[in-house]
GROMACS .gro file of C-alpha atoms in nm:
model
  449
    1HIS     CA    1   0.902   0.762  -0.128
    2HIS     CA    2   0.717   1.098  -0.133
    3ILE     CA    3   0.862   1.205   0.202
    4ASP     CA    4   1.205   1.195   0.034
    5LEU     CA    5   1.102   1.354  -0.297
    6HIS     CA    6   0.874   1.637  -0.182
    7PRO     CA    7   0.810   1.644   0.194
    8ASP     CA    8   0.660   1.995   0.180
    9LYS     CA    9   0.417   1.927  -0.105
   10ILE     CA   10   0.049   1.947  -0.003
   11CYS     CA   11  -0.067   1.588   0.042
   12MET     CA   12  -0.430   1.659   0.129
   13LYS     CA   13  -0.669   1.934   0.230
   14TRP     CA   14  -0.992   1.912   0.421
   15VAL     CA   15  -1.264   2.136   0.563
   16ASN     CA   16  -1.276   2.101   0.938
   17THR     CA   17  -1.607   2.064   1.120
   18LYS     CA   18  -1.613   2.422   1.250
   19ASN     CA   19  -1.560   2.573   0.903
   20LYS     CA   20  -1.816   2.338   0.746
   21LEU     CA   21  -2.081   2.430   1.005
   22TRP     CA   22  -2.016   2.800   0.945
   23PHE     CA   23  -2.052   2.746   0.570
   24ASP     CA   24  -2.373   2.541   0.601
   25TYR     CA   25  -2.547   2.796   0.823
   26ASN     CA   26  -2.425   3.112   0.649
   27PRO     CA   27  -2.646   3.179   0.345
   28PHE     CA   28  -2.393   3.430   0.207
   29ALA     CA   29  -2.093   3.196   0.226
   30ARG     CA   30  -1.902   3.177  -0.101
   31THR     CA   31  -1.578   3.012   0.004
   32LEU     CA   32  -1.477   2.710   0.213
   33THR     CA   33  -1.160   2.732   0.421
   34HIS     CA   34  -0.941   2.422   0.380
   35ASP     CA   35  -0.670   2.307   0.621
   36PRO     CA   36  -0.359   2.173   0.439
   37PHE     CA   37  -0.143   1.872   0.532
   38THR     CA   38   0.196   1.812   0.370
   39TYR     CA   39   0.347   1.470   0.310
   40LYS     CA   40   0.574   1.538   0.608
   41ASN     CA   41   0.270   1.619   0.826
   42ILE     CA   42   0.105   1.287   0.739
   43TYR     CA   43   0.430   1.091   0.774
   44ASP     CA   44   0.501   1.239   1.118
   45MET     CA   45   0.149   1.150   1.234
   46VAL     CA   46   0.186   0.793   1.107
   47VAL     CA   47   0.521   0.712   1.272
   48HIS     CA   48   0.422   0.856   1.612
   49VAL     CA   49   0.073   0.702   1.616
   50ALA     CA   50   0.228   0.367   1.515
   51ALA     CA   51   0.466   0.394   1.811
   52GLY     CA   52   0.164   0.461   2.032
   53TYR     CA   53  -0.016   0.157   1.890
   54LYS     CA   54   0.293  -0.054   1.958
   55LYS     CA   55   0.293   0.049   2.324
   56LEU     CA   56  -0.071  -0.062   2.344
   57GLY     CA   57   0.031  -0.407   2.220
   58ILE     CA   58  -0.073  -0.389   1.853
   59GLU     CA   59   0.129  -0.641   1.652
   60LYS     CA   60   0.172  -0.782   1.303
   61GLY     CA   61  -0.141  -0.968   1.189
   62ASP     CA   62  -0.378  -0.803   1.439
   63ARG     CA   63  -0.704  -0.685   1.282
   64ALA     CA   64  -0.806  -0.323   1.343
   65LEU     CA   65  -1.169  -0.225   1.280
   66ILE     CA   66  -1.180   0.133   1.148
   67TYR     CA   67  -1.509   0.322   1.140
   68VAL     CA   68  -1.407   0.680   1.063
   69PRO     CA   69  -1.523   0.922   0.789
   70MET     CA   70  -1.295   1.060   0.516
   71ILE     CA   71  -1.075   1.291   0.724
   72PRO     CA   72  -0.692   1.318   0.730
   73TRP     CA   73  -0.667   1.124   1.058
   74LEU     CA   74  -0.840   0.827   0.897
   75TYR     CA   75  -0.539   0.779   0.669
   76ALA     CA   76  -0.287   0.849   0.946
   77GLY     CA   77  -0.457   0.592   1.169
   78MET     CA   78  -0.479   0.334   0.891
   79PHE     CA   79  -0.118   0.370   0.773
   80ALA     CA   80   0.002   0.349   1.133
   81PHE     CA   81  -0.163   0.007   1.167
   82GLN     CA   82  -0.010  -0.103   0.837
   83MET     CA   83   0.334   0.019   0.946
   84LEU     CA   84   0.319  -0.243   1.224
   85GLY     CA   85   0.190  -0.515   0.990
   86ALA     CA   86  -0.157  -0.494   1.148
   87ILE     CA   87  -0.458  -0.525   0.916
   88PRO     CA   88  -0.713  -0.241   0.888
   89VAL     CA   89  -1.074  -0.356   0.843
   90PHE     CA   90  -1.316  -0.115   0.670
   91LEU     CA   91  -1.692  -0.112   0.623
   92ASP     CA   92  -1.910   0.132   0.425
   93SER     CA   93  -1.968   0.449   0.628
   94PHE     CA   94  -2.345   0.397   0.593
   95ALA     CA   95  -2.334   0.044   0.735
   96ARG     CA   96  -2.581  -0.051   1.008
   97GLY     CA   97  -2.493  -0.173   1.354
   98ASP     CA   98  -2.583  -0.535   1.276
   99GLN     CA   99  -2.348  -0.530   0.975
  100LEU     CA  100  -2.069  -0.386   1.189
  101GLY     CA  101  -2.132  -0.662   1.443
  102TYR     CA  102  -2.118  -0.926   1.168
  103VAL     CA  103  -1.784  -0.789   1.047
  104ALA     CA  104  -1.645  -0.794   1.401
  105GLU     CA  105  -1.760  -1.153   1.448
  106LEU     CA  106  -1.594  -1.257   1.121
  107THR     CA  107  -1.260  -1.076   1.161
  108LYS     CA  108  -1.215  -1.085   1.542
  109PRO     CA  109  -1.045  -0.744   1.563
  110LYS     CA  110  -0.806  -0.669   1.847
  111VAL     CA  111  -0.874  -0.296   1.828
  112TRP     CA  112  -1.156  -0.066   1.718
  113LEU     CA  113  -1.076   0.289   1.605
  114SER     CA  114  -1.381   0.515   1.588
  115GLY     CA  115  -1.567   0.807   1.743
  116GLU     CA  116  -1.771   0.776   2.059
  117ARG     CA  117  -2.103   0.789   1.871
  118ALA     CA  118  -2.015   0.460   1.700
  119PHE     CA  119  -1.912   0.283   2.021
  120VAL     CA  120  -2.271   0.292   2.149
  121MET     CA  121  -2.353   0.025   1.888
  122GLU     CA  122  -2.166  -0.233   2.098
  123ALA     CA  123  -2.459  -0.247   2.340
  124GLU     CA  124  -2.655  -0.465   2.097
  125HIS     CA  125  -2.374  -0.675   1.952
  126GLN     CA  126  -2.160  -0.915   2.156
  127ALA     CA  127  -1.888  -0.927   1.889
  128LEU     CA  128  -1.838  -0.551   1.923
  129ARG     CA  129  -1.829  -0.573   2.303
  130ASP     CA  130  -1.567  -0.848   2.274
  131ILE     CA  131  -1.316  -0.622   2.096
  132PRO     CA  132  -1.041  -0.592   2.362
  133MET     CA  133  -0.925  -0.240   2.278
  134LYS     CA  134  -1.115   0.073   2.174
  135ILE     CA  135  -0.939   0.390   2.058
  136ASN     CA  136  -1.154   0.702   2.044
  137MET     CA  137  -1.105   0.969   1.779
  138GLY     CA  138  -1.259   1.308   1.857
  139PRO     CA  139  -1.453   1.437   2.160
  140CYS     CA  140  -1.553   1.180   2.421
  141THR     CA  141  -1.718   1.152   2.763
  142LYS     CA  142  -1.592   0.807   2.860
  143THR     CA  143  -1.254   0.645   2.912
  144TYR     CA  144  -1.112   0.415   2.643
  145ALA     CA  145  -0.788   0.223   2.592
  146ALA     CA  146  -0.650   0.535   2.428
  147ARG     CA  147  -0.744   0.860   2.259
  148PHE     CA  148  -0.612   0.910   1.908
  149GLU     CA  149  -0.523   1.271   1.989
  150GLU     CA  150  -0.292   1.147   2.267
  151LEU     CA  151  -0.132   0.888   2.039
  152LEU     CA  152  -0.038   1.173   1.803
  153GLU     CA  153   0.178   1.310   2.086
  154THR     CA  154   0.380   0.988   2.127
  155LYS     CA  155   0.748   1.090   2.147
  156GLU     CA  156   0.890   0.775   1.986
  157ALA     CA  157   0.875   0.710   1.611
  158ALA     CA  158   0.799   0.357   1.485
  159GLU     CA  159   0.994   0.169   1.218
  160PRO     CA  160   0.809  -0.032   0.948
  161VAL     CA  161   0.759  -0.402   1.023
  162PRO     CA  162   0.860  -0.608   0.714
  163VAL     CA  163   0.581  -0.801   0.541
  164GLU     CA  164   0.563  -1.018   0.229
  165GLN     CA  165   0.367  -0.912  -0.078
  166GLU     CA  166   0.082  -1.157  -0.010
  167HIS     CA  167   0.039  -1.034   0.347
  168THR     CA  168  -0.309  -0.882   0.388
  169ALA     CA  169  -0.280  -0.504   0.377
  170LEU     CA  170  -0.649  -0.420   0.400
  171ILE     CA  171  -0.989  -0.589   0.435
  172THR     CA  172  -1.275  -0.390   0.285
  173PHE     CA  173  -1.637  -0.485   0.338
  174THR     CA  174  -1.926  -0.364   0.127
  175THR     CA  175  -2.290  -0.433   0.200
  176GLY     CA  176  -2.347  -0.544  -0.160
  177SER     CA  177  -2.680  -0.624  -0.323
  178SER     CA  178  -2.742  -0.916  -0.084
  179GLY     CA  179  -2.703  -0.703   0.228
  180THR     CA  180  -2.454  -0.945   0.388
  181PRO     CA  181  -2.105  -0.789   0.392
  182LYS     CA  182  -1.820  -0.971   0.217
  183GLY     CA  183  -1.463  -0.879   0.304
  184ALA     CA  184  -1.230  -0.836   0.008
  185ASP     CA  185  -0.888  -0.959   0.124
  186ARG     CA  186  -0.649  -0.705  -0.030
  187SER     CA  187  -0.282  -0.800  -0.017
  188HIS     CA  188   0.003  -0.551  -0.058
  189ARG     CA  189   0.061  -0.697  -0.405
  190PHE     CA  190  -0.304  -0.646  -0.494
  191LEU     CA  191  -0.306  -0.281  -0.377
  192ALA     CA  192   0.005  -0.209  -0.583
  193ALA     CA  193  -0.150  -0.374  -0.891
  194GLN     CA  194  -0.472  -0.178  -0.839
  195HIS     CA  195  -0.275   0.146  -0.818
  196TYR     CA  196  -0.106   0.076  -1.153
  197ALA     CA  197  -0.440  -0.023  -1.310
  198ILE     CA  198  -0.612   0.298  -1.197
  199ASP     CA  199  -0.311   0.502  -1.305
  200GLY     CA  200  -0.334   0.342  -1.649
  201CYS     CA  201  -0.700   0.439  -1.687
  202LEU     CA  202  -0.675   0.775  -1.510
  203PRO     CA  203  -0.322   0.916  -1.542
  204TYR     CA  204  -0.253   1.220  -1.324
  205GLU     CA  205  -0.025   1.519  -1.376
  206ASP     CA  206   0.202   1.682  -1.115
  207LYS     CA  207  -0.012   1.995  -1.101
  208ASP     CA  208  -0.343   1.813  -1.051
  209ASN     CA  209  -0.563   1.877  -0.750
  210ASP     CA  210  -0.802   1.584  -0.720
  211LEU     CA  211  -1.129   1.552  -0.530
  212PRO     CA  212  -1.235   1.186  -0.488
  213VAL     CA  213  -1.557   1.071  -0.322
  214PHE     CA  214  -1.438   0.708  -0.311
  215PRO     CA  215  -1.181   0.625  -0.036
  216ILE     CA  216  -0.991   0.384  -0.265
  217PHE     CA  217  -0.910   0.672  -0.500
  218SER     CA  218  -0.771   0.871  -0.207
  219LEU     CA  219  -0.531   0.581  -0.145
  220ASN     CA  220  -0.438   0.585  -0.512
  221ASN     CA  221  -0.363   0.958  -0.493
  222LEU     CA  222  -0.140   0.911  -0.191
  223ALA     CA  223   0.056   0.645  -0.381
  224ALA     CA  224   0.076   0.865  -0.693
  225GLY     CA  225   0.180   1.182  -0.509
  226VAL     CA  226  -0.134   1.370  -0.619
  227THR     CA  227  -0.276   1.645  -0.396
  228THR     CA  228  -0.611   1.528  -0.259
  229ILE     CA  229  -0.892   1.761  -0.158
  230LEU     CA  230  -1.126   1.560   0.063
  231PRO     CA  231  -1.495   1.617  -0.019
  232ALA     CA  232  -1.669   1.846   0.231
  233ILE     CA  233  -1.986   1.637   0.203
  234ASN     CA  234  -2.104   1.321   0.371
  235VAL     CA  235  -2.127   1.072   0.085
  236ALA     CA  236  -2.319   0.834   0.312
  237GLU     CA  237  -2.591   1.093   0.380
  238PRO     CA  238  -2.668   1.303   0.070
  239ALA     CA  239  -2.776   1.662   0.141
  240ASP     CA  240  -2.954   1.920  -0.075
  241ASN     CA  241  -2.654   2.154  -0.078
  242ASP     CA  242  -2.397   1.887  -0.184
  243PRO     CA  243  -2.371   2.021  -0.543
  244TYR     CA  244  -2.310   2.376  -0.412
  245VAL     CA  245  -2.045   2.250  -0.171
  246LEU     CA  246  -1.866   2.061  -0.451
  247TYR     CA  247  -1.890   2.362  -0.684
  248THR     CA  248  -1.741   2.585  -0.413
  249GLN     CA  249  -1.454   2.340  -0.355
  250ILE     CA  250  -1.380   2.311  -0.728
  251LYS     CA  251  -1.362   2.688  -0.768
  252GLY     CA  252  -1.186   2.767  -0.440
  253GLU     CA  253  -0.920   2.495  -0.455
  254ASN     CA  254  -0.851   2.499  -0.831
  255ILE     CA  255  -0.954   2.136  -0.863
  256THR     CA  256  -0.859   1.984  -1.199
  257THR     CA  257  -0.979   1.623  -1.160
  258LEU     CA  258  -1.283   1.470  -0.987
  259THR     CA  259  -1.405   1.121  -0.905
  260LEU     CA  260  -1.782   1.118  -0.848
  261ASN     CA  261  -2.072   0.878  -0.835
  262PRO     CA  262  -2.343   0.935  -1.101
  263SER     CA  263  -2.583   1.090  -0.850
  264LEU     CA  264  -2.335   1.360  -0.750
  265LEU     CA  265  -2.238   1.417  -1.113
  266ASN     CA  266  -2.602   1.467  -1.206
  267GLY     CA  267  -2.652   1.704  -0.911
  268LEU     CA  268  -2.348   1.910  -1.008
  269ASN     CA  269  -2.475   1.928  -1.368
  270LYS     CA  270  -2.817   2.054  -1.261
  271TYR     CA  271  -2.678   2.309  -1.016
  272CYS     CA  272  -2.443   2.461  -1.276
  273LEU     CA  273  -2.705   2.462  -1.554
  274GLU     CA  274  -2.969   2.626  -1.331
  275ASN     CA  275  -2.724   2.900  -1.229
  276ASP     CA  276  -2.552   2.937  -1.567
  277TYR     CA  277  -2.215   2.835  -1.418
  278THR     CA  278  -1.932   2.656  -1.599
  279LEU     CA  279  -1.625   2.467  -1.479
  280PRO     CA  280  -1.356   2.537  -1.741
  281GLU     CA  281  -1.075   2.447  -1.497
  282LEU     CA  282  -1.171   2.079  -1.491
  283ARG     CA  283  -0.963   1.861  -1.722
  284ARG     CA  284  -1.116   1.524  -1.625
  285VAL     CA  285  -1.403   1.374  -1.429
  286ALA     CA  286  -1.426   1.002  -1.356
  287ALA     CA  287  -1.767   0.858  -1.267
  288GLY     CA  288  -1.828   0.513  -1.122
  289GLY     CA  289  -2.047   0.309  -0.892
  290ALA     CA  290  -2.349   0.291  -1.126
  291ALA     CA  291  -2.448   0.348  -1.488
  292VAL     CA  292  -2.427   0.701  -1.631
  293SER     CA  293  -2.702   0.801  -1.874
  294ARG     CA  294  -2.647   0.974  -2.207
  295ASP     CA  295  -2.843   1.279  -2.081
  296VAL     CA  296  -2.602   1.323  -1.791
  297VAL     CA  297  -2.306   1.308  -2.033
  298GLU     CA  298  -2.466   1.571  -2.259
  299ASP     CA  299  -2.527   1.803  -1.961
  300PHE     CA  300  -2.170   1.754  -1.840
  301VAL     CA  301  -2.028   1.866  -2.175
  302LYS     CA  302  -2.220   2.193  -2.133
  303ILE     CA  303  -2.085   2.274  -1.786
  304ALA     CA  304  -1.726   2.147  -1.829
  305PRO     CA  305  -1.627   2.218  -2.192
  306ASN     CA  306  -1.256   2.142  -2.139
  307ALA     CA  307  -1.295   1.820  -1.943
  308ASP     CA  308  -1.287   1.457  -2.044
  309LEU     CA  309  -1.550   1.237  -1.881
  310VAL     CA  310  -1.442   0.880  -1.806
  311VAL     CA  311  -1.712   0.637  -1.693
  312MET     CA  312  -1.566   0.349  -1.493
  313TYR     CA  313  -1.718   0.003  -1.450
  314GLY     CA  314  -1.592  -0.220  -1.171
  315SER     CA  315  -1.660  -0.368  -0.830
  316THR     CA  316  -1.498  -0.400  -0.489
  317GLU     CA  317  -1.318  -0.712  -0.611
  318ALA     CA  318  -1.198  -0.567  -0.942
  319GLU     CA  319  -1.168  -0.192  -0.986
  320PRO     CA  320  -1.134  -0.083  -1.263
  321MET     CA  321  -1.268  -0.345  -1.505
  322THR     CA  322  -1.360  -0.130  -1.804
  323HIS     CA  323  -1.390   0.237  -1.892
  324ILE     CA  324  -1.549   0.446  -2.165
  325THR     CA  325  -1.523   0.819  -2.239
  326GLY     CA  326  -1.816   1.058  -2.261
  327LYS     CA  327  -1.721   1.134  -2.622
  328GLU     CA  328  -1.744   0.764  -2.709
  329MET     CA  329  -2.085   0.742  -2.541
  330LEU     CA  330  -2.220   1.039  -2.737
  331ALA     CA  331  -2.073   0.910  -3.064
  332GLN     CA  332  -2.270   0.585  -3.050
  333LYS     CA  333  -2.618   0.599  -3.194
  334SER     CA  334  -2.904   0.498  -2.966
  335VAL     CA  335  -3.207   0.310  -3.101
  336THR     CA  336  -3.424   0.544  -2.892
  337GLU     CA  337  -3.333   0.832  -3.127
  338ASP     CA  338  -3.555   0.681  -3.398
  339ASP     CA  339  -3.816   0.521  -3.175
  340PRO     CA  340  -3.852   0.626  -2.809
  341GLU     CA  341  -4.037   0.302  -2.731
  342LEU     CA  342  -3.732   0.090  -2.817
  343VAL     CA  343  -3.464   0.008  -2.561
  344ASP     CA  344  -3.090  -0.028  -2.624
  345ALA     CA  345  -2.963  -0.384  -2.585
  346GLY     CA  346  -2.751  -0.311  -2.279
  347VAL     CA  347  -2.510  -0.046  -2.154
  348ASN     CA  348  -2.177   0.006  -2.329
  349VAL     CA  349  -1.913   0.018  -2.054
  350GLY     CA  350  -1.618   0.041  -2.293
  351HIS     CA  351  -1.291  -0.148  -2.316
  352PHE     CA  352  -1.122  -0.368  -2.057
  353ALA     CA  353  -0.848  -0.222  -1.841
  354GLU     CA  354  -0.496  -0.327  -1.937
  355GLY     CA  355  -0.381  -0.656  -1.786
  356LEU     CA  356  -0.730  -0.794  -1.729
  357ASP     CA  357  -0.834  -1.135  -1.867
  358HIS     CA  358  -1.202  -1.208  -1.925
  359LYS     CA  359  -1.452  -1.480  -2.016
  360PHE     CA  360  -1.827  -1.490  -2.082
  361ILE     CA  361  -1.989  -1.811  -1.957
  362LYS     CA  362  -2.332  -1.974  -1.958
  363ILE     CA  363  -2.564  -1.899  -1.667
  364VAL     CA  364  -2.480  -2.136  -1.382
  365ARG     CA  365  -2.658  -2.092  -1.052
  366GLY     CA  366  -2.413  -2.231  -0.801
  367PRO     CA  367  -2.040  -2.302  -0.759
  368ILE     CA  368  -1.828  -2.397  -1.064
  369GLU     CA  369  -1.527  -2.627  -1.062
  370ILE     CA  370  -1.269  -2.633  -1.341
  371SER     CA  371  -1.020  -2.922  -1.366
  372LYS     CA  372  -0.922  -2.911  -1.735
  373ASP     CA  373  -0.941  -2.695  -2.049
  374GLU     CA  374  -1.244  -2.888  -2.173
  375ASP     CA  375  -1.444  -2.766  -1.871
  376TRP     CA  376  -1.396  -2.410  -1.988
  377GLU     CA  377  -1.488  -2.501  -2.345
  378SER     CA  378  -1.821  -2.643  -2.230
  379LEU     CA  379  -1.896  -2.332  -2.022
  380GLU     CA  380  -1.798  -2.041  -2.247
  381VAL     CA  381  -2.061  -1.892  -2.478
  382PRO     CA  382  -1.983  -1.829  -2.848
  383LYS     CA  383  -1.801  -1.506  -2.922
  384GLY     CA  384  -2.034  -1.205  -2.914
  385GLU     CA  385  -2.313  -1.382  -2.726
  386VAL     CA  386  -2.440  -1.292  -2.380
  387GLY     CA  387  -2.297  -1.468  -2.075
  388GLU     CA  388  -2.188  -1.401  -1.717
  389LEU     CA  389  -1.872  -1.191  -1.716
  390LEU     CA  390  -1.566  -1.334  -1.541
  391VAL     CA  391  -1.241  -1.141  -1.490
  392ALA     CA  392  -0.893  -1.236  -1.372
  393GLY     CA  393  -0.571  -1.044  -1.334
  394GLU     CA  394  -0.324  -0.885  -1.096
  395HIS     CA  395  -0.577  -0.631  -0.967
  396VAL     CA  396  -0.858  -0.884  -0.920
  397CYS     CA  397  -0.901  -0.977  -0.553
  398ARG     CA  398  -0.825  -1.348  -0.505
  399ALA     CA  399  -1.003  -1.411  -0.174
  400TYR     CA  400  -1.261  -1.308   0.085
  401TYR     CA  401  -1.148  -1.290   0.443
  402ASN     CA  402  -1.250  -1.596   0.647
  403ASN     CA  403  -1.542  -1.668   0.412
  404PRO     CA  404  -1.505  -1.988   0.204
  405GLU     CA  405  -1.877  -1.983   0.117
  406ALA     CA  406  -1.844  -1.641  -0.048
  407PHE     CA  407  -1.541  -1.772  -0.239
  408LYS     CA  408  -1.743  -2.067  -0.373
  409LYS     CA  409  -2.023  -1.840  -0.491
  410SER     CA  410  -1.816  -1.560  -0.643
  411LYS     CA  411  -1.482  -1.713  -0.744
  412ILE     CA  412  -1.355  -1.993  -0.967
  413LYS     CA  413  -1.005  -2.131  -0.910
  414ASP     CA  414  -0.914  -2.321  -1.222
  415HIS     CA  415  -0.662  -2.597  -1.296
  416LYS     CA  416  -0.392  -2.338  -1.371
  417ASP     CA  417  -0.432  -2.175  -1.027
  418ILE     CA  418  -0.594  -1.868  -1.184
  419VAL     CA  419  -0.867  -1.715  -0.968
  420TRP     CA  420  -1.158  -1.581  -1.174
  421HIS     CA  421  -1.406  -1.337  -1.022
  422ARG     CA  422  -1.771  -1.393  -1.113
  423THR     CA  423  -1.914  -1.043  -1.151
  424GLY     CA  424  -2.277  -1.159  -1.148
  425ASP     CA  425  -2.328  -0.931  -1.451
  426LEU     CA  426  -2.448  -1.057  -1.786
  427GLY     CA  427  -2.273  -0.906  -2.084
  428ARG     CA  428  -2.120  -0.952  -2.425
  429MET     CA  429  -1.837  -0.807  -2.631
  430ASP     CA  430  -1.904  -0.648  -2.969
  431GLU     CA  431  -1.682  -0.658  -3.276
  432LYS     CA  432  -1.505  -0.335  -3.169
  433GLY     CA  433  -1.404  -0.475  -2.831
  434ASN     CA  434  -1.669  -0.283  -2.639
  435VAL     CA  435  -1.830  -0.461  -2.341
  436TRP     CA  436  -2.209  -0.437  -2.312
  437ILE     CA  437  -2.373  -0.512  -1.977
  438VAL     CA  438  -2.732  -0.631  -2.017
  439GLY     CA  439  -2.837  -0.721  -1.661
  440ARG     CA  440  -2.771  -0.922  -1.346
  441VAL     CA  441  -2.764  -1.302  -1.335
  442HIS     CA  442  -3.000  -1.317  -1.037
  443ASN     CA  443  -3.258  -1.104  -1.225
  444VAL     CA  444  -3.273  -1.335  -1.527
  445ILE     CA  445  -3.598  -1.513  -1.613
  446GLU     CA  446  -3.528  -1.833  -1.803
  447ARG     CA  447  -3.800  -1.944  -2.043
  448LYS     CA  448  -3.777  -2.242  -2.280
  449GLY     CA  449  -3.398  -2.239  -2.252
   0.00000   0.00000   0.00000
């Protein structure tokens, strides 16, 4: 679509390793040099790499384990697999070797795309050693099935392999609070629905330059035609100079929208306040991944006077679920204003995203089966009372890859074939339609009912 509309528009920019090292070790550095990639650049990489994959024997339905940081070639490599109907498998970039081995055992990938430093992990995990094909990205000292840099030089160009909307487009694993990765099975239909849901909560403009620290938002930008500036920080390994790096990118690349986690937002606030800097060019910042405190919102208003802050609440299986603006957070009165020893009864995470259904149910520790309407009636708590939050909708993931046990624990398929996701969060809805999260189900202490 975008290759036809605006092939020469900048698709993404990134700071290459050489420029980042120079910046990190030069105390007088004030600018970061970014390398640009147009939509045509990315498209050309995808079709030629896909042709190279095809020669290696990659076919529709094959799983491809990808363990690569947020760089332009990550997206080229991923889309090339998808062009052939193969299924990229992702794990958090801070995942341990045993978790990577578990994912390989579960998904049985045919190919592993990574850098040589990651391949050493196979020594301790049979499932990683069993992967038939390894493609190296970047410098290497050993011989592999292929080098990504050579695949980029493939003369042929691949054609897309047709797939149906429920064909798995992507499997994303997160370590989660339990530490055992669960693979969200994301179909093409689901990814499209998620794109429209994010676009509804966070609409972009043609002139926006967006810096996202979450890979899923980079995918959303690519679908929306928004120029993406990849963060020049390692989100998996926070560093002391991260706020300075982000500030430099915002100023140097005229960034108008950001997606940050609360820790990075807080760090950016402190850096700007300590140095008396402001960010008037920002028009919106979205924060997600954890709760954002009122103090952080107040500090943000000081450094970015023209920007809207949107705090997102969601999970791997349903993103976004709800959102609330910084203005709405500051407008609500906190009980701590009158008595600092009191605690607010939960965190207001705002209103549900459009197209999302919800229920609040009694605490049930274990699988739930629904065979008729009366089953729901016996489970749901009275309106306004606290219960476990369930969500259903087009952008709620319906399955976990090859993991029926995880489905039983975290999903409910009712008598109408609707799949409800159990968030594990306890919450309630107030009379204004705001959702308040009060804690996690597994942290609850039950006493006298």
